[in-house]
Tab-separated table of N, CA and C in Angstrom:
chain	number	residue	atom	x	y	z
A	1286	UNK	N	14.879	78.658	100.113
A	1286	UNK	CA	16.346	78.331	100.241
A	1286	UNK	C	17.330	79.594	99.632
A	1287	UNK	N	18.539	79.509	100.469
A	1287	UNK	CA	19.528	80.389	99.907
A	1287	UNK	C	20.419	79.413	99.145
A	1288	UNK	N	20.659	80.209	97.860
A	1288	UNK	CA	21.186	79.386	96.628
A	1288	UNK	C	22.871	79.619	96.885
A	1289	UNK	N	23.005	80.597	97.608
A	1289	UNK	CA	24.498	80.521	97.823
A	1289	UNK	C	25.050	79.514	98.675
A	1290	UNK	N	24.272	78.939	99.727
A	1290	UNK	CA	24.547	77.941	100.586
A	1290	UNK	C	24.404	76.512	99.648
A	1291	UNK	N	23.463	76.540	98.826
A	1291	UNK	CA	23.308	75.134	98.034
A	1291	UNK	C	24.643	75.191	96.997
A	1292	UNK	N	25.030	76.424	96.335
A	1292	UNK	CA	26.112	76.406	95.648
A	1292	UNK	C	27.405	76.232	96.179
A	1293	UNK	N	27.607	76.473	97.348
A	1293	UNK	CA	28.783	76.066	98.332
A	1293	UNK	C	28.954	74.681	98.496
A	1294	UNK	N	27.822	74.133	98.690
A	1294	UNK	CA	27.902	72.702	99.325
A	1294	UNK	C	28.185	71.909	97.659
A	1295	UNK	N	27.504	72.067	96.747
A	1295	UNK	CA	27.727	71.650	95.524
A	1295	UNK	C	29.169	71.652	95.074
A	1296	UNK	N	29.909	72.839	95.440
A	1296	UNK	CA	31.202	73.123	94.820
A	1296	UNK	C	31.901	72.393	95.829
A	1297	UNK	N	31.810	72.099	97.217
A	1297	UNK	CA	32.371	71.378	98.030
A	1297	UNK	C	32.507	69.680	97.546
A	1298	UNK	N	31.582	69.231	97.165
A	1298	UNK	CA	31.403	68.149	96.670
A	1298	UNK	C	32.017	67.746	95.369
A	1299	UNK	N	32.011	68.803	94.597
A	1299	UNK	CA	32.495	68.571	93.166
A	1299	UNK	C	33.922	68.826	93.124
A	1300	UNK	N	34.328	69.912	93.951
A	1300	UNK	CA	35.654	70.464	93.713
A	1300	UNK	C	36.686	70.116	94.698
A	1301	UNK	N	36.561	69.816	96.110
A	1301	UNK	CA	37.104	69.622	97.235
A	1301	UNK	C	37.464	68.136	97.171
A	1302	UNK	N	38.971	67.677	97.603
A	1302	UNK	CA	39.381	66.103	97.656
A	1302	UNK	C	38.107	65.716	98.746
A	1303	UNK	N	38.158	66.107	99.865
A	1303	UNK	CA	37.356	65.572	101.048
A	1303	UNK	C	35.947	65.529	100.198
A	1304	UNK	N	35.229	66.446	99.785
A	1304	UNK	CA	33.960	66.478	99.314
A	1304	UNK	C	33.832	65.239	98.267
A	1305	UNK	N	34.825	65.150	97.303
A	1305	UNK	CA	34.767	64.014	96.303
A	1305	UNK	C	34.795	62.737	96.909
A	1306	UNK	N	35.742	62.784	97.858
A	1306	UNK	CA	35.856	61.224	98.743
A	1306	UNK	C	34.839	60.826	99.682
A	1307	UNK	N	33.931	61.874	99.968
A	1307	UNK	CA	32.952	61.701	100.669
A	1307	UNK	C	31.656	61.228	99.833
A	1308	UNK	N	31.605	61.794	98.448
A	1308	UNK	CA	30.494	61.445	97.630
A	1308	UNK	C	30.950	60.047	97.023
A	1309	UNK	N	32.191	59.611	96.798
A	1309	UNK	CA	32.370	58.425	96.253
A	1309	UNK	C	32.229	57.449	97.340
A	1310	UNK	N	32.443	57.599	98.592
A	1310	UNK	CA	32.047	56.555	99.454
A	1310	UNK	C	30.433	56.567	99.624
A	1311	UNK	N	29.967	57.522	99.580
A	1311	UNK	CA	28.071	57.458	99.464
A	1311	UNK	C	27.752	56.692	98.348
A	1312	UNK	N	28.394	56.668	97.233
A	1312	UNK	CA	27.940	56.009	96.013
A	1312	UNK	C	28.272	54.630	96.109
A	1313	UNK	N	29.417	54.222	96.569
A	1313	UNK	CA	29.899	52.960	96.953
A	1313	UNK	C	28.949	52.014	97.780
A	1314	UNK	N	28.594	52.961	99.033
A	1314	UNK	CA	27.673	52.432	99.975
A	1314	UNK	C	26.233	51.963	99.471
A	1315	UNK	N	25.758	52.867	98.247
A	1315	UNK	CA	24.631	52.745	97.818
A	1315	UNK	C	24.700	51.267	96.805
A	1316	UNK	N	25.655	51.328	96.136
A	1316	UNK	CA	25.936	50.404	95.286
A	1316	UNK	C	25.984	49.127	96.206
A	1317	UNK	N	26.593	48.914	97.152
A	1317	UNK	CA	26.731	47.979	98.048
A	1317	UNK	C	25.374	47.567	98.769
A	1318	UNK	N	24.764	48.502	98.964
A	1318	UNK	CA	23.360	48.230	99.675
A	1318	UNK	C	22.273	47.646	98.596
A	1319	UNK	N	22.260	48.285	97.437
A	1319	UNK	CA	21.216	48.152	96.318
A	1319	UNK	C	21.481	47.436	95.272
A	1320	UNK	N	22.856	47.276	95.000
A	1320	UNK	CA	23.380	46.728	93.496
A	1320	UNK	C	22.826	45.288	93.666
A	1321	UNK	N	23.198	44.240	94.639
A	1321	UNK	CA	22.426	42.861	94.297
A	1321	UNK	C	21.136	42.807	94.070
A	1322	UNK	N	20.328	43.591	94.757
A	1322	UNK	CA	18.917	43.674	94.642
A	1322	UNK	C	18.569	43.831	93.203
A	1323	UNK	N	18.997	45.225	92.647
A	1323	UNK	CA	18.913	45.211	91.312
A	1323	UNK	C	19.500	44.477	90.328
A	1324	UNK	N	20.625	43.886	90.529
A	1324	UNK	CA	21.089	42.801	89.510
A	1324	UNK	C	20.184	41.512	89.376
A	1325	UNK	N	19.433	41.289	90.719
A	1325	UNK	CA	18.664	40.127	90.612
A	1325	UNK	C	17.274	40.420	89.934
A	1326	UNK	N	16.687	41.633	90.051
A	1326	UNK	CA	15.816	42.244	89.203
A	1326	UNK	C	16.147	41.909	87.818
A	1327	UNK	N	17.114	42.572	87.259
A	1327	UNK	CA	17.591	42.524	86.061
A	1327	UNK	C	17.815	40.970	85.405
A	1328	UNK	N	18.351	40.175	86.240
A	1328	UNK	CA	18.279	38.823	85.995
A	1328	UNK	C	16.894	38.111	85.608
A	1329	UNK	N	16.104	38.490	86.547
A	1329	UNK	CA	14.545	37.965	86.637
A	1329	UNK	C	13.846	38.452	85.133
A	1330	UNK	N	14.187	39.843	84.820
A	1330	UNK	CA	13.731	40.298	83.712
A	1330	UNK	C	14.109	39.751	82.505
A	1331	UNK	N	15.547	39.394	82.459
A	1331	UNK	CA	16.148	39.002	81.207
A	1331	UNK	C	15.730	37.427	81.099
A	1332	UNK	N	15.389	36.718	81.909
A	1332	UNK	CA	14.828	35.267	81.949
A	1332	UNK	C	13.471	35.529	81.451
A	1333	UNK	N	12.633	36.286	81.835
A	1333	UNK	CA	11.194	36.302	81.466
A	1333	UNK	C	11.443	36.530	79.858
A	1334	UNK	N	12.138	37.502	79.253
A	1334	UNK	CA	12.489	37.847	77.894
A	1334	UNK	C	12.916	36.905	77.166
A	1335	UNK	N	13.821	35.858	77.780
A	1335	UNK	CA	14.295	34.883	76.952
A	1335	UNK	C	13.229	33.627	76.814
A	1336	UNK	N	12.471	33.545	77.787
A	1336	UNK	CA	11.431	32.752	77.735
A	1336	UNK	C	10.330	32.980	76.988
A	1337	UNK	N	10.103	34.346	76.826
A	1337	UNK	CA	9.102	35.008	75.805
A	1337	UNK	C	9.453	34.563	74.356
A	1338	UNK	N	10.823	34.781	74.068
A	1338	UNK	CA	11.404	34.730	72.863
A	1338	UNK	C	11.475	33.179	72.352
A	1339	UNK	N	11.884	32.286	73.320
A	1339	UNK	CA	11.558	30.885	73.032
A	1339	UNK	C	10.245	30.548	72.621
A	1340	UNK	N	9.385	31.043	73.360
A	1340	UNK	CA	7.962	30.538	73.149
A	1340	UNK	C	7.438	31.012	71.768
A	1341	UNK	N	7.600	32.208	71.348
A	1341	UNK	CA	7.568	32.709	70.189
A	1341	UNK	C	8.193	31.933	69.097
A	1342	UNK	N	9.628	31.631	69.314
A	1342	UNK	CA	10.267	30.816	68.177
A	1342	UNK	C	9.570	29.465	68.017
A	1343	UNK	N	9.323	28.908	69.083
A	1343	UNK	CA	8.652	27.424	69.135
A	1343	UNK	C	7.464	27.594	68.265
A	1344	UNK	N	6.474	28.660	68.546
A	1344	UNK	CA	5.210	28.920	67.644
A	1344	UNK	C	5.648	28.924	66.476
A	1345	UNK	N	6.631	29.825	65.903
A	1345	UNK	CA	6.795	30.030	64.670
A	1345	UNK	C	7.382	28.903	63.687
A	1346	UNK	N	8.071	28.102	64.590
A	1346	UNK	CA	8.709	26.818	63.672
A	1346	UNK	C	7.396	25.856	63.705
A	1347	UNK	N	6.459	25.858	64.351
A	1347	UNK	CA	5.210	25.076	64.363
A	1347	UNK	C	4.435	25.556	63.387
A	1348	UNK	N	4.284	27.118	63.146
A	1348	UNK	CA	3.298	27.421	62.178
A	1348	UNK	C	4.049	27.317	60.983
A	1349	UNK	N	5.437	27.315	60.741
A	1349	UNK	CA	5.846	27.283	59.569
A	1349	UNK	C	5.971	25.719	58.883
A	1350	UNK	N	5.912	24.851	59.991
A	1350	UNK	CA	5.880	23.570	59.334
A	1350	UNK	C	4.496	23.129	58.800
A	1351	UNK	N	3.582	23.914	59.242
A	1351	UNK	CA	2.051	23.623	58.761
A	1351	UNK	C	1.438	22.453	59.020
A	1352	UNK	N	1.937	21.575	60.287
A	1352	UNK	CA	1.615	20.395	60.513
A	1352	UNK	C	0.553	20.750	61.980
A	1353	UNK	N	0.595	21.689	62.234
A	1353	UNK	CA	-0.309	21.866	63.734
A	1353	UNK	C	-1.373	22.972	63.398
A	1354	UNK	N	-2.359	22.626	64.409
A	1354	UNK	CA	-3.571	23.548	64.484
A	1354	UNK	C	-3.175	24.616	65.136
A	1355	UNK	N	-4.155	25.806	65.567
A	1355	UNK	CA	-3.605	27.050	66.097
A	1355	UNK	C	-3.806	26.543	67.679
A	1356	UNK	N	-4.803	25.649	67.906
A	1356	UNK	CA	-4.849	24.953	69.099
A	1356	UNK	C	-3.711	24.258	69.714
A	1357	UNK	N	-3.110	23.334	69.094
A	1357	UNK	CA	-2.064	22.511	69.175
A	1357	UNK	C	-0.851	23.469	69.660
A	1358	UNK	N	-0.629	24.284	68.546
A	1358	UNK	CA	0.582	25.435	68.664
A	1358	UNK	C	0.534	26.199	70.338
A	1359	UNK	N	-1.018	26.607	70.548
A	1359	UNK	CA	-1.140	27.523	71.844
A	1359	UNK	C	-0.604	26.539	73.062
A	1360	UNK	N	-1.200	25.167	72.925
A	1360	UNK	CA	-0.957	24.434	74.095
A	1360	UNK	C	0.431	23.882	74.151
A	1361	UNK	N	1.001	23.828	73.052
A	1361	UNK	CA	2.643	23.668	73.189
A	1361	UNK	C	3.370	24.607	73.533
A	1362	UNK	N	3.035	25.574	72.914
A	1362	UNK	CA	3.927	27.030	73.074
A	1362	UNK	C	3.562	27.686	74.209
A	1363	UNK	N	2.490	27.515	74.920
A	1363	UNK	CA	1.819	28.243	76.030
A	1363	UNK	C	1.661	29.527	75.710
A	1364	UNK	N	1.491	29.694	74.483
A	1364	UNK	CA	0.791	31.234	74.155
A	1364	UNK	C	-0.524	31.193	73.851
A	1365	UNK	N	-1.036	32.370	73.729
A	1365	UNK	CA	-2.655	32.381	73.426
A	1365	UNK	C	-2.529	32.212	71.908
A	1366	UNK	N	-3.974	32.079	71.514
A	1366	UNK	CA	-4.208	31.788	70.303
A	1366	UNK	C	-3.993	33.440	69.549
A	1367	UNK	N	-4.462	34.304	70.294
A	1367	UNK	CA	-4.565	35.691	69.668
A	1367	UNK	C	-3.068	35.846	69.492
A	1368	UNK	N	-2.057	35.775	70.333
A	1368	UNK	CA	-0.738	35.963	70.200
A	1368	UNK	C	0.035	35.114	68.810
A	1369	UNK	N	-0.462	33.947	68.726
A	1369	UNK	CA	-0.251	33.005	67.644
A	1369	UNK	C	-0.591	33.653	66.294
A	1370	UNK	N	-1.809	34.309	66.277
A	1370	UNK	CA	-2.415	34.993	65.175
A	1370	UNK	C	-1.813	35.988	64.790
A	1371	UNK	N	-1.374	36.804	65.824
A	1371	UNK	CA	-0.176	38.053	65.748
A	1371	UNK	C	0.957	37.572	64.842
A	1372	UNK	N	1.437	36.273	65.574
A	1372	UNK	CA	2.806	35.884	64.803
A	1372	UNK	C	2.476	35.544	63.520
A	1373	UNK	N	1.590	35.131	63.204
A	1373	UNK	CA	1.148	34.389	61.787
A	1373	UNK	C	1.010	35.661	60.709
A	1374	UNK	N	0.571	36.957	61.130
A	1374	UNK	CA	0.603	38.122	60.231
A	1374	UNK	C	1.604	38.943	60.282
A	1375	UNK	N	2.606	38.520	60.953
A	1375	UNK	CA	4.232	39.500	61.085
A	1375	UNK	C	4.812	38.812	59.973
A	1376	UNK	N	5.693	39.693	59.035
A	1376	UNK	CA	6.653	39.245	58.138
A	1376	UNK	C	7.739	38.566	59.052
A	1377	UNK	N	8.328	37.705	58.404
A	1377	UNK	CA	9.464	36.703	59.342
A	1377	UNK	C	10.774	37.539	58.887
A	1378	UNK	N	11.476	37.556	59.869
A	1378	UNK	CA	13.013	37.895	59.358
A	1378	UNK	C	13.795	36.715	59.181
């Protein structure tokens, strides 16, 4: 590839009004096309994290109460016994 051609194109998109306008429209089109899709992905990821935190918080409250067996905590919190054992060994904040 000819580096002068590449340098000229980059300069056009960075320094000329027409180039900057074209690049802005291209980015706006990408955001319009894909923005909603990635927003939904982010929301689902956030919901999963929130659910996982709540399950752990529930298990910790049950562990701290001392009234429940590991099997009961696993059934109620929907965590595995291994995950609950890990929570048992972690220092509480």
